[in-house]
PDB file of C-alpha atoms in Angstrom:
ATOM      1  CA  ASP A   8       0.000   0.000   0.000  1.00 98.00           C
ATOM      2  CA  ILE A   9       2.783   2.436   0.866  1.00 98.00           C
ATOM      3  CA  ASP A  10       4.615   1.820  -2.416  1.00 98.00           C
ATOM      4  CA  ALA A  11       1.365   2.188  -4.358  1.00 98.00           C
ATOM      5  CA  ILE A  12       0.450   5.423  -2.558  1.00 98.00           C
ATOM      6  CA  LEU A  13       3.864   6.966  -3.209  1.00 98.00           C
ATOM      7  CA  GLU A  14       3.545   6.151  -6.925  1.00 98.00           C
ATOM      8  CA  LEU A  15      -0.049   7.417  -7.089  1.00 98.00           C
ATOM      9  CA  LYS A  16       1.007  10.690  -5.473  1.00 97.00           C
ATOM     10  CA  ARG A  17       3.550  11.214  -8.244  1.00 97.00           C
ATOM     11  CA  GLN A  18       1.085  10.308 -10.975  1.00 97.00           C
ATOM     12  CA  ARG A  19      -1.673  12.580  -9.697  1.00 97.00           C
ATOM     13  CA  ASN A  20       0.460  15.451  -8.377  1.00 97.00           C
ATOM     14  CA  SER A  21      -1.124  14.979  -4.975  1.00 97.00           C
ATOM     15  CA  VAL A  22      -0.142  15.573  -1.372  1.00 96.00           C
ATOM     16  CA  ILE A  23      -1.318  13.869   1.788  1.00 97.00           C
ATOM     17  CA  LEU A  24      -2.063  16.012   4.834  1.00 97.00           C
ATOM     18  CA  ALA A  25      -2.042  13.957   8.031  1.00 97.00           C
ATOM     19  CA  HIS A  26      -3.174  15.053  11.474  1.00 95.00           C
ATOM     20  CA  ASN A  27      -1.071  14.274  14.552  1.00 93.00           C
ATOM     21  CA  TYR A  28      -3.605  11.600  15.557  1.00 95.00           C
ATOM     22  CA  GLN A  29      -2.991   9.433  12.501  1.00 97.00           C
ATOM     23  CA  THR A  30      -1.235   6.097  12.979  1.00 96.00           C
ATOM     24  CA  PRO A  31       2.552   6.006  12.477  1.00 95.00           C
ATOM     25  CA  GLU A  32       2.473   4.177   9.135  1.00 97.00           C
ATOM     26  CA  ILE A  33       0.388   7.045   7.716  1.00 98.00           C
ATOM     27  CA  PHE A  34       2.107   9.848   9.629  1.00 97.00           C
ATOM     28  CA  HIS A  35       5.678   8.787   8.862  1.00 96.00           C
ATOM     29  CA  CYS A  36       5.435   6.744   5.652  1.00 97.00           C
ATOM     30  CA  VAL A  37       3.047   8.472   3.242  1.00 98.00           C
ATOM     31  CA  ALA A  38       2.195  11.943   4.619  1.00 98.00           C
ATOM     32  CA  ASP A  39       3.745  15.032   3.026  1.00 96.00           C
ATOM     33  CA  ILE A  40       2.444  17.569   5.534  1.00 95.00           C
ATOM     34  CA  VAL A  41       1.771  16.721   9.185  1.00 95.00           C
ATOM     35  CA  GLY A  42       0.675  18.678  12.225  1.00 91.00           C
ATOM     36  CA  ASP A  43      -2.259  19.957  14.224  1.00 85.00           C
ATOM     37  CA  SER A  44      -5.373  21.414  12.621  1.00 80.00           C
ATOM     38  CA  LEU A  45      -3.908  24.938  12.420  1.00 74.00           C
ATOM     39  CA  ALA A  46      -0.693  23.738  10.777  1.00 83.00           C
ATOM     40  CA  LEU A  47      -2.624  21.668   8.254  1.00 87.00           C
ATOM     41  CA  ALA A  48      -4.902  24.613   7.446  1.00 77.00           C
ATOM     42  CA  ARG A  49      -1.950  26.952   6.923  1.00 80.00           C
ATOM     43  CA  LYS A  50       0.117  24.541   4.857  1.00 87.00           C
ATOM     44  CA  ALA A  51      -2.846  23.522   2.723  1.00 81.00           C
ATOM     45  CA  MET A  52      -2.904  27.077   1.387  1.00 84.00           C
ATOM     46  CA  SER A  53       0.636  26.886   0.000  1.00 87.00           C
ATOM     47  CA  THR A  54       0.650  23.503  -1.715  1.00 87.00           C
ATOM     48  CA  GLU A  55       1.139  23.349  -5.490  1.00 90.00           C
ATOM     49  CA  ALA A  56      -0.517  19.940  -5.733  1.00 95.00           C
ATOM     50  CA  ASP A  57      -3.633  19.352  -7.822  1.00 96.00           C
ATOM     51  CA  VAL A  58      -5.073  16.874  -5.325  1.00 97.00           C
ATOM     52  CA  ILE A  59      -5.124  17.033  -1.521  1.00 96.00           C
ATOM     53  CA  VAL A  60      -5.856  13.859   0.431  1.00 97.00           C
ATOM     54  CA  LEU A  61      -6.833  14.678   4.008  1.00 97.00           C
ATOM     55  CA  ALA A  62      -5.822  11.933   6.427  1.00 97.00           C
ATOM     56  CA  GLY A  63      -7.947  13.221   9.261  1.00 96.00           C
ATOM     57  CA  VAL A  64     -11.609  13.928   9.882  1.00 96.00           C
ATOM     58  CA  HIS A  65     -14.266  15.570   7.747  1.00 95.00           C
ATOM     59  CA  PHE A  66     -14.119  19.127   9.115  1.00 93.00           C
ATOM     60  CA  MET A  67     -10.389  19.202   8.306  1.00 93.00           C
ATOM     61  CA  ALA A  68     -11.083  18.165   4.724  1.00 94.00           C
ATOM     62  CA  GLU A  69     -13.748  20.861   4.457  1.00 94.00           C
ATOM     63  CA  THR A  70     -11.301  23.456   5.781  1.00 92.00           C
ATOM     64  CA  ALA A  71      -8.701  22.373   3.213  1.00 92.00           C
ATOM     65  CA  LYS A  72     -11.346  22.770   0.503  1.00 93.00           C
ATOM     66  CA  LEU A  73     -12.340  26.223   1.785  1.00 92.00           C
ATOM     67  CA  LEU A  74      -8.741  27.377   1.479  1.00 90.00           C
ATOM     68  CA  ASN A  75      -8.145  25.609  -1.850  1.00 91.00           C
ATOM     69  CA  PRO A  76     -11.415  25.969  -3.778  1.00 92.00           C
ATOM     70  CA  GLN A  77      -9.803  25.147  -7.137  1.00 92.00           C
ATOM     71  CA  LYS A  78      -8.127  21.952  -5.955  1.00 94.00           C
ATOM     72  CA  THR A  79      -9.588  18.469  -5.600  1.00 96.00           C
ATOM     73  CA  VAL A  80      -9.810  17.513  -1.908  1.00 96.00           C
ATOM     74  CA  LEU A  81     -10.384  13.879  -0.994  1.00 97.00           C
ATOM     75  CA  ILE A  82     -11.231  12.230   2.318  1.00 98.00           C
ATOM     76  CA  PRO A  83     -10.619   8.463   2.404  1.00 98.00           C
ATOM     77  CA  ASP A  84     -13.678   7.698   4.561  1.00 98.00           C
ATOM     78  CA  LEU A  85     -16.843   9.799   4.658  1.00 95.00           C
ATOM     79  CA  GLU A  86     -17.669   8.437   8.114  1.00 95.00           C
ATOM     80  CA  ALA A  87     -14.553  10.035   9.663  1.00 96.00           C
ATOM     81  CA  GLY A  88     -16.483  12.583  11.699  1.00 94.00           C
ATOM     82  CA  CYS A  89     -16.039  14.321  15.050  1.00 94.00           C
ATOM     83  CA  SER A  90     -18.113  14.382  18.232  1.00 93.00           C
ATOM     84  CA  LEU A  91     -17.314  18.076  18.662  1.00 94.00           C
ATOM     85  CA  ALA A  92     -18.368  18.987  15.124  1.00 94.00           C
ATOM     86  CA  ASP A  93     -21.583  17.018  15.635  1.00 95.00           C
ATOM     87  CA  SER A  94     -22.412  18.889  18.850  1.00 97.00           C
ATOM     88  CA  ILE A  95     -23.519  22.149  17.198  1.00 97.00           C
ATOM     89  CA  THR A  96     -25.435  23.320  14.130  1.00 97.00           C
ATOM     90  CA  ALA A  97     -25.764  26.548  12.196  1.00 98.00           C
ATOM     91  CA  GLU A  98     -29.253  26.984  13.670  1.00 98.00           C
ATOM     92  CA  ASP A  99     -27.796  26.771  17.181  1.00 98.00           C
ATOM     93  CA  ILE A 100     -25.547  29.741  16.402  1.00 98.00           C
ATOM     94  CA  ARG A 101     -28.419  31.782  14.976  1.00 98.00           C
ATOM     95  CA  LEU A 102     -30.348  31.207  18.212  1.00 98.00           C
ATOM     96  CA  LEU A 103     -27.305  32.170  20.298  1.00 98.00           C
ATOM     97  CA  ARG A 104     -27.007  35.435  18.380  1.00 98.00           C
ATOM     98  CA  GLN A 105     -30.615  36.196  19.249  1.00 98.00           C
ATOM     99  CA  ARG A 106     -29.909  35.518  22.932  1.00 98.00           C
ATOM    100  CA  TYR A 107     -26.642  37.501  22.969  1.00 98.00           C
ATOM    101  CA  PRO A 108     -27.044  40.281  20.379  1.00 98.00           C
ATOM    102  CA  GLY A 109     -23.817  41.909  19.289  1.00 97.00           C
ATOM    103  CA  VAL A 110     -21.554  39.363  20.996  1.00 98.00           C
ATOM    104  CA  PRO A 111     -19.006  37.981  18.477  1.00 98.00           C
ATOM    105  CA  VAL A 112     -18.934  34.239  17.827  1.00 98.00           C
ATOM    106  CA  VAL A 113     -15.541  32.516  17.932  1.00 98.00           C
ATOM    107  CA  THR A 114     -15.776  29.019  16.502  1.00 97.00           C
ATOM    108  CA  TYR A 115     -13.260  26.228  16.968  1.00 94.00           C
ATOM    109  CA  VAL A 116     -12.093  24.777  13.649  1.00 92.00           C
ATOM    110  CA  ASN A 117     -13.505  21.411  14.798  1.00 92.00           C
ATOM    111  CA  THR A 118     -16.844  22.343  13.212  1.00 96.00           C
ATOM    112  CA  SER A 119     -18.679  22.001   9.909  1.00 96.00           C
ATOM    113  CA  ALA A 120     -18.455  24.582   7.144  1.00 96.00           C
ATOM    114  CA  GLU A 121     -22.087  25.537   7.840  1.00 97.00           C
ATOM    115  CA  VAL A 122     -21.187  26.394  11.435  1.00 98.00           C
ATOM    116  CA  LYS A 123     -18.068  28.313  10.389  1.00 97.00           C
ATOM    117  CA  ALA A 124     -20.233  30.302   7.969  1.00 98.00           C
ATOM    118  CA  GLU A 125     -22.368  31.561  10.864  1.00 98.00           C
ATOM    119  CA  SER A 126     -19.286  32.626  12.864  1.00 98.00           C
ATOM    120  CA  ASP A 127     -17.257  35.810  13.042  1.00 98.00           C
ATOM    121  CA  ILE A 128     -13.859  34.132  13.320  1.00 98.00           C
ATOM    122  CA  CYS A 129     -12.395  30.659  13.821  1.00 96.00           C
ATOM    123  CA  CYS A 130      -9.746  29.489  16.269  1.00 95.00           C
ATOM    124  CA  THR A 131      -7.757  26.396  17.186  1.00 91.00           C
ATOM    125  CA  SER A 132      -6.669  25.174  20.605  1.00 91.00           C
ATOM    126  CA  GLY A 133      -3.263  26.693  19.856  1.00 89.00           C
ATOM    127  CA  ASN A 134      -4.391  30.221  19.004  1.00 93.00           C
ATOM    128  CA  ALA A 135      -7.733  30.566  20.832  1.00 96.00           C
ATOM    129  CA  LYS A 136      -6.503  33.092  23.410  1.00 97.00           C
ATOM    130  CA  ALA A 137      -4.855  35.279  20.770  1.00 97.00           C
ATOM    131  CA  VAL A 138      -7.946  35.154  18.548  1.00 97.00           C
ATOM    132  CA  ILE A 139     -10.321  36.064  21.377  1.00 98.00           C
ATOM    133  CA  GLU A 140      -8.162  38.958  22.585  1.00 98.00           C
ATOM    134  CA  SER A 141      -7.664  40.234  19.028  1.00 98.00           C
ATOM    135  CA  LEU A 142     -11.351  41.170  18.895  1.00 98.00           C
ATOM    136  CA  GLY A 143     -10.983  43.841  21.567  1.00 98.00           C
ATOM    137  CA  VAL A 144     -14.360  43.114  23.171  1.00 98.00           C
ATOM    138  CA  PRO A 145     -15.296  42.310  26.784  1.00 98.00           C
ATOM    139  CA  ARG A 146     -17.341  39.199  25.964  1.00 98.00           C
ATOM    140  CA  VAL A 147     -17.374  36.475  23.293  1.00 98.00           C
ATOM    141  CA  ILE A 148     -19.307  33.316  22.502  1.00 98.00           C
ATOM    142  CA  MET A 149     -16.843  30.426  22.070  1.00 98.00           C
ATOM    143  CA  LEU A 150     -18.047  27.231  20.405  1.00 97.00           C
ATOM    144  CA  PRO A 151     -18.402  24.293  20.624  1.00 97.00           C
ATOM    145  CA  ASP A 152     -15.894  22.822  23.111  1.00 97.00           C
ATOM    146  CA  GLU A 153     -16.976  23.643  26.657  1.00 98.00           C
ATOM    147  CA  TYR A 154     -13.731  22.503  28.267  1.00 98.00           C
ATOM    148  CA  LEU A 155     -11.514  24.413  25.839  1.00 97.00           C
ATOM    149  CA  ALA A 156     -13.591  27.537  26.523  1.00 98.00           C
ATOM    150  CA  GLN A 157     -13.310  27.055  30.286  1.00 98.00           C
ATOM    151  CA  ASN A 158      -9.563  26.483  30.084  1.00 98.00           C
ATOM    152  CA  ILE A 159      -9.011  29.562  27.902  1.00 97.00           C
ATOM    153  CA  ALA A 160     -11.199  31.610  30.271  1.00 98.00           C
ATOM    154  CA  THR A 161      -8.590  31.142  33.009  1.00 97.00           C
ATOM    155  CA  GLN A 162      -5.989  32.830  30.781  1.00 96.00           C
ATOM    156  CA  THR A 163      -7.867  35.961  29.721  1.00 97.00           C
ATOM    157  CA  ASP A 164      -9.998  38.761  31.156  1.00 97.00           C
ATOM    158  CA  VAL A 165     -12.484  38.382  28.294  1.00 98.00           C
ATOM    159  CA  GLU A 166     -15.770  36.817  29.461  1.00 98.00           C
ATOM    160  CA  ILE A 167     -16.423  33.606  27.542  1.00 98.00           C
ATOM    161  CA  ILE A 168     -19.881  32.166  26.933  1.00 98.00           C
ATOM    162  CA  ALA A 169     -19.439  28.438  26.276  1.00 98.00           C
ATOM    163  CA  TRP A 170     -21.395  25.652  24.572  1.00 97.00           C
ATOM    164  CA  LYS A 171     -21.670  22.107  25.942  1.00 97.00           C
ATOM    165  CA  GLY A 172     -19.772  20.262  23.234  1.00 97.00           C
ATOM    166  CA  HIS A 173     -17.050  17.777  24.186  1.00 97.00           C
ATOM    167  CA  CYS A 174     -14.404  15.658  22.480  1.00 96.00           C
ATOM    168  CA  GLU A 175     -15.183  12.002  23.148  1.00 95.00           C
ATOM    169  CA  VAL A 176     -11.458  11.250  23.561  1.00 96.00           C
ATOM    170  CA  HIS A 177     -10.433  14.075  25.885  1.00 96.00           C
ATOM    171  CA  GLU A 178     -13.553  14.146  28.055  1.00 97.00           C
ATOM    172  CA  ARG A 179     -12.718  10.640  29.318  1.00 96.00           C
ATOM    173  CA  PHE A 180      -9.526  11.723  31.107  1.00 97.00           C
ATOM    174  CA  THR A 181      -9.905  12.393  34.846  1.00 97.00           C
ATOM    175  CA  PRO A 182      -7.741  13.862  37.638  1.00 97.00           C
ATOM    176  CA  ALA A 183      -7.691  10.373  39.160  1.00 97.00           C
ATOM    177  CA  ASP A 184      -6.029   9.114  35.963  1.00 96.00           C
ATOM    178  CA  ILE A 185      -3.215  11.616  36.437  1.00 97.00           C
ATOM    179  CA  ARG A 186      -2.762  10.809  40.113  1.00 97.00           C
ATOM    180  CA  GLN A 187      -2.568   7.108  39.276  1.00 97.00           C
ATOM    181  CA  LEU A 188      -0.034   7.780  36.533  1.00 97.00           C
ATOM    182  CA  ARG A 189       2.140   9.769  38.943  1.00 97.00           C
ATOM    183  CA  GLU A 190       1.941   6.940  41.465  1.00 97.00           C
ATOM    184  CA  ASP A 191       2.754   4.240  38.912  1.00 97.00           C
ATOM    185  CA  HIS A 192       5.449   6.234  37.098  1.00 97.00           C
ATOM    186  CA  PRO A 193       7.321   8.461  39.602  1.00 97.00           C
ATOM    187  CA  GLY A 194       8.682  11.653  38.103  1.00 97.00           C
ATOM    188  CA  VAL A 195       6.442  11.541  35.025  1.00 98.00           C
ATOM    189  CA  THR A 196       5.700  14.892  33.351  1.00 98.00           C
ATOM    190  CA  VAL A 197       2.026  15.213  32.433  1.00 98.00           C
ATOM    191  CA  LEU A 198       0.986  17.180  29.346  1.00 98.00           C
ATOM    192  CA  ALA A 199      -2.763  17.699  28.781  1.00 97.00           C
ATOM    193  CA  HIS A 200      -4.672  18.896  25.748  1.00 96.00           C
ATOM    194  CA  PRO A 201      -6.951  21.893  26.531  1.00 97.00           C
ATOM    195  CA  GLU A 202      -9.956  19.873  25.323  1.00 96.00           C
ATOM    196  CA  CYS A 203      -9.571  17.936  28.595  1.00 97.00           C
ATOM    197  CA  PRO A 204     -11.776  18.944  31.543  1.00 98.00           C
ATOM    198  CA  PRO A 205     -10.391  21.916  33.532  1.00 98.00           C
ATOM    199  CA  GLU A 206      -9.745  19.755  36.595  1.00 98.00           C
ATOM    200  CA  VAL A 207      -7.503  17.529  34.433  1.00 98.00           C
ATOM    201  CA  VAL A 208      -5.628  20.527  33.060  1.00 98.00           C
ATOM    202  CA  ALA A 209      -5.181  21.795  36.640  1.00 97.00           C
ATOM    203  CA  GLU A 210      -3.489  18.518  37.627  1.00 97.00           C
ATOM    204  CA  ALA A 211      -1.152  18.535  34.609  1.00 98.00           C
ATOM    205  CA  ASP A 212       2.317  20.083  34.391  1.00 98.00           C
ATOM    206  CA  PHE A 213       1.572  21.703  31.035  1.00 98.00           C
ATOM    207  CA  SER A 214      -1.437  22.187  28.768  1.00 97.00           C
ATOM    208  CA  GLY A 215      -1.345  22.964  25.079  1.00 96.00           C
ATOM    209  CA  SER A 216      -2.345  21.986  21.574  1.00 92.00           C
ATOM    210  CA  THR A 217      -0.837  18.901  19.972  1.00 91.00           C
ATOM    211  CA  ALA A 218       1.801  21.131  18.368  1.00 90.00           C
ATOM    212  CA  ALA A 219       2.555  22.786  21.717  1.00 94.00           C
ATOM    213  CA  MET A 220       2.876  19.392  23.429  1.00 95.00           C
ATOM    214  CA  SER A 221       5.270  18.184  20.751  1.00 95.00           C
ATOM    215  CA  ASP A 222       7.313  21.380  21.064  1.00 96.00           C
ATOM    216  CA  TYR A 223       7.409  20.986  24.859  1.00 98.00           C
ATOM    217  CA  VAL A 224       8.862  17.481  24.598  1.00 98.00           C
ATOM    218  CA  GLY A 225      11.485  18.672  22.127  1.00 97.00           C
ATOM    219  CA  ARG A 226      12.407  21.711  24.203  1.00 97.00           C
ATOM    220  CA  GLN A 227      12.294  20.310  27.746  1.00 97.00           C
ATOM    221  CA  LYS A 228      13.314  16.697  27.021  1.00 97.00           C
ATOM    222  CA  PRO A 229      11.513  15.285  30.107  1.00 98.00           C
ATOM    223  CA  PRO A 230      12.954  11.854  30.981  1.00 98.00           C
ATOM    224  CA  ARG A 231       9.436  10.413  31.267  1.00 98.00           C
ATOM    225  CA  VAL A 232       6.276  11.966  29.850  1.00 98.00           C
ATOM    226  CA  VAL A 233       2.608  11.229  29.317  1.00 98.00           C
ATOM    227  CA  LEU A 234       0.443  12.999  26.737  1.00 97.00           C
ATOM    228  CA  MET A 235      -3.202  13.223  27.808  1.00 97.00           C
ATOM    229  CA  THR A 236      -4.592  13.163  24.283  1.00 96.00           C
ATOM    230  CA  GLU A 237      -5.316  10.736  21.452  1.00 95.00           C
ATOM    231  CA  CYS A 238      -3.161   7.618  21.580  1.00 91.00           C
ATOM    232  CA  SER A 239      -1.301   7.884  18.263  1.00 94.00           C
ATOM    233  CA  MET A 240       0.101  11.286  19.191  1.00 94.00           C
ATOM    234  CA  SER A 241       2.591   9.613  21.544  1.00 95.00           C
ATOM    235  CA  ASP A 242       3.645   7.123  18.877  1.00 94.00           C
ATOM    236  CA  ASN A 243       4.368   9.890  16.381  1.00 94.00           C
ATOM    237  CA  VAL A 244       6.224  12.223  18.761  1.00 95.00           C
ATOM    238  CA  ALA A 245       8.252   9.352  20.263  1.00 95.00           C
ATOM    239  CA  VAL A 246       9.963   8.713  16.923  1.00 94.00           C
ATOM    240  CA  GLU A 247      11.714  12.087  17.175  1.00 92.00           C
ATOM    241  CA  HIS A 248      12.733  11.649  20.813  1.00 96.00           C
ATOM    242  CA  PRO A 249      14.088   8.139  21.475  1.00 95.00           C
ATOM    243  CA  GLU A 250      15.689   9.336  24.707  1.00 97.00           C
ATOM    244  CA  VAL A 251      12.286  10.194  26.231  1.00 97.00           C
ATOM    245  CA  GLU A 252      10.173   7.463  27.809  1.00 97.00           C
ATOM    246  CA  PHE A 253       6.522   7.815  26.780  1.00 97.00           C
ATOM    247  CA  ILE A 254       3.817   6.475  29.083  1.00 96.00           C
ATOM    248  CA  ARG A 255       0.740   5.867  26.945  1.00 91.00           C
ATOM    249  CA  PRO A 256      -2.820   5.958  28.288  1.00 83.00           C
ATOM    250  CA  CYS A 257      -4.485   4.779  25.105  1.00 80.00           C
ATOM    251  CA  ASN A 258      -7.671   6.703  24.373  1.00 90.00           C
ATOM    252  CA  LEU A 259      -8.334   6.195  20.668  1.00 93.00           C
ATOM    253  CA  CYS A 260     -10.378   8.439  18.388  1.00 95.00           C
ATOM    254  CA  PRO A 261     -12.649   6.078  16.444  1.00 95.00           C
ATOM    255  CA  HIS A 262     -13.078   8.670  13.701  1.00 96.00           C
ATOM    256  CA  MET A 263      -9.368   9.253  13.077  1.00 96.00           C
ATOM    257  CA  LYS A 264      -8.842   5.502  13.048  1.00 96.00           C
ATOM    258  CA  ARG A 265     -11.219   5.147  10.098  1.00 97.00           C
ATOM    259  CA  ILE A 266      -8.374   6.443   7.925  1.00 98.00           C
ATOM    260  CA  THR A 267      -6.080   3.616   6.782  1.00 98.00           C
ATOM    261  CA  LEU A 268      -3.378   3.011   4.214  1.00 98.00           C
ATOM    262  CA  ALA A 269      -5.871   0.935   2.232  1.00 98.00           C
ATOM    263  CA  ASN A 270      -8.498   3.660   1.947  1.00 98.00           C
ATOM    264  CA  ILE A 271      -5.887   6.365   1.253  1.00 98.00           C
ATOM    265  CA  ARG A 272      -4.760   4.210  -1.664  1.00 98.00           C
ATOM    266  CA  ALA A 273      -8.361   3.711  -2.789  1.00 98.00           C
ATOM    267  CA  ALA A 274      -8.997   7.464  -2.548  1.00 98.00           C
ATOM    268  CA  LEU A 275      -6.149   8.144  -4.972  1.00 98.00           C
ATOM    269  CA  GLU A 276      -6.976   5.244  -7.295  1.00 98.00           C
ATOM    270  CA  GLN A 277     -10.710   5.953  -7.498  1.00 98.00           C
ATOM    271  CA  ASN A 278     -10.792   9.706  -6.765  1.00 97.00           C
ATOM    272  CA  GLN A 279     -12.942   9.145  -3.688  1.00 95.00           C
ATOM    273  CA  HIS A 280     -14.442  10.804  -1.733  1.00 97.00           C
ATOM    274  CA  VAL A 281     -14.490  14.292  -3.247  1.00 98.00           C
ATOM    275  CA  VAL A 282     -15.189  17.010  -0.665  1.00 97.00           C
ATOM    276  CA  THR A 283     -17.527  19.777  -1.785  1.00 96.00           C
ATOM    277  CA  VAL A 284     -18.890  22.824   0.009  1.00 96.00           C
ATOM    278  CA  ASP A 285     -21.844  24.899  -1.180  1.00 96.00           C
ATOM    279  CA  PRO A 286     -20.320  28.092  -2.684  1.00 94.00           C
ATOM    280  CA  GLU A 287     -22.513  30.465  -0.666  1.00 94.00           C
ATOM    281  CA  ILE A 288     -21.594  28.695   2.590  1.00 97.00           C
ATOM    282  CA  ALA A 289     -17.959  28.396   1.504  1.00 97.00           C
ATOM    283  CA  ASP A 290     -17.543  32.142   0.964  1.00 96.00           C
ATOM    284  CA  ARG A 291     -18.734  32.973   4.483  1.00 97.00           C
ATOM    285  CA  ALA A 292     -16.891  30.085   6.139  1.00 97.00           C
ATOM    286  CA  ARG A 293     -13.674  30.961   4.321  1.00 95.00           C
ATOM    287  CA  LEU A 294     -13.871  34.507   5.676  1.00 96.00           C
ATOM    288  CA  ALA A 295     -14.011  33.205   9.274  1.00 96.00           C
ATOM    289  CA  VAL A 296     -10.971  30.983   8.650  1.00 93.00           C
ATOM    290  CA  GLU A 297      -9.030  33.753   6.885  1.00 92.00           C
ATOM    291  CA  ARG A 298      -9.704  36.138   9.777  1.00 96.00           C
ATOM    292  CA  MET A 299      -8.126  33.543  12.076  1.00 93.00           C
ATOM    293  CA  MET A 300      -5.111  33.225   9.779  1.00 89.00           C
ATOM    294  CA  ALA A 301      -4.592  36.984   9.920  1.00 92.00           C
ATOM    295  CA  VAL A 302      -4.257  36.994  13.729  1.00 91.00           C
TER     296      VAL A 302
END
């Protein structure tokens, strides 16, 4: 499959964008561009390829299409969704605007194009604080991840109105998990994704996006570390840091794991599944993403 994918990429002038949660054989063997959702969004804009294959979940493929409307964007499995993206609709945002007139809506990129189109600006877990503070307002609506909103609220004076969406991977971590890890692995450094509950983040040594966690390991070189995030993240970061011992509490994302070498190959061979976004929705959603990129 790997040999076939590499040849198909050459034939079709295509690139594969892979999120940090993809399995190592995808992340290290066939991907051209890897990173968190913000990195993938940024790098998607600069590719010269005719075809983009998104090894990730559907909202990421939609975002790549928004930023590359003339390119063909493929997602290997249409069922690769996201519990966060599914937690809110465009109608929900319209109702929130009625309840909080004039309050800007900051939407996490882990959302559908329809939801982005109803928003003022997008953000990621890595740039949420900067995006919120760039608006220069006392209060914002931040959607849809409740825990991310609560964790960012501790870092800013801006009042944040949250929505009750959660990531099905990160919401399962508990403070008791961290205490048990510290007991079982003395001296372990705990890094938590800000989609984890606030009480988990409070118990951790550091909290940040997947890119920030990877940077922390590279910069600090902790002898023993645990990443409180999706399981494959540890596998992929560990390759670069053989001197660091990774403790791995394995919470898998069932949606990310729908992407395989076999269906990446099929996507390139059969041009499936082509991602499309309604032009009227795309124009408004693209504006929210571009505003984020400008921050």
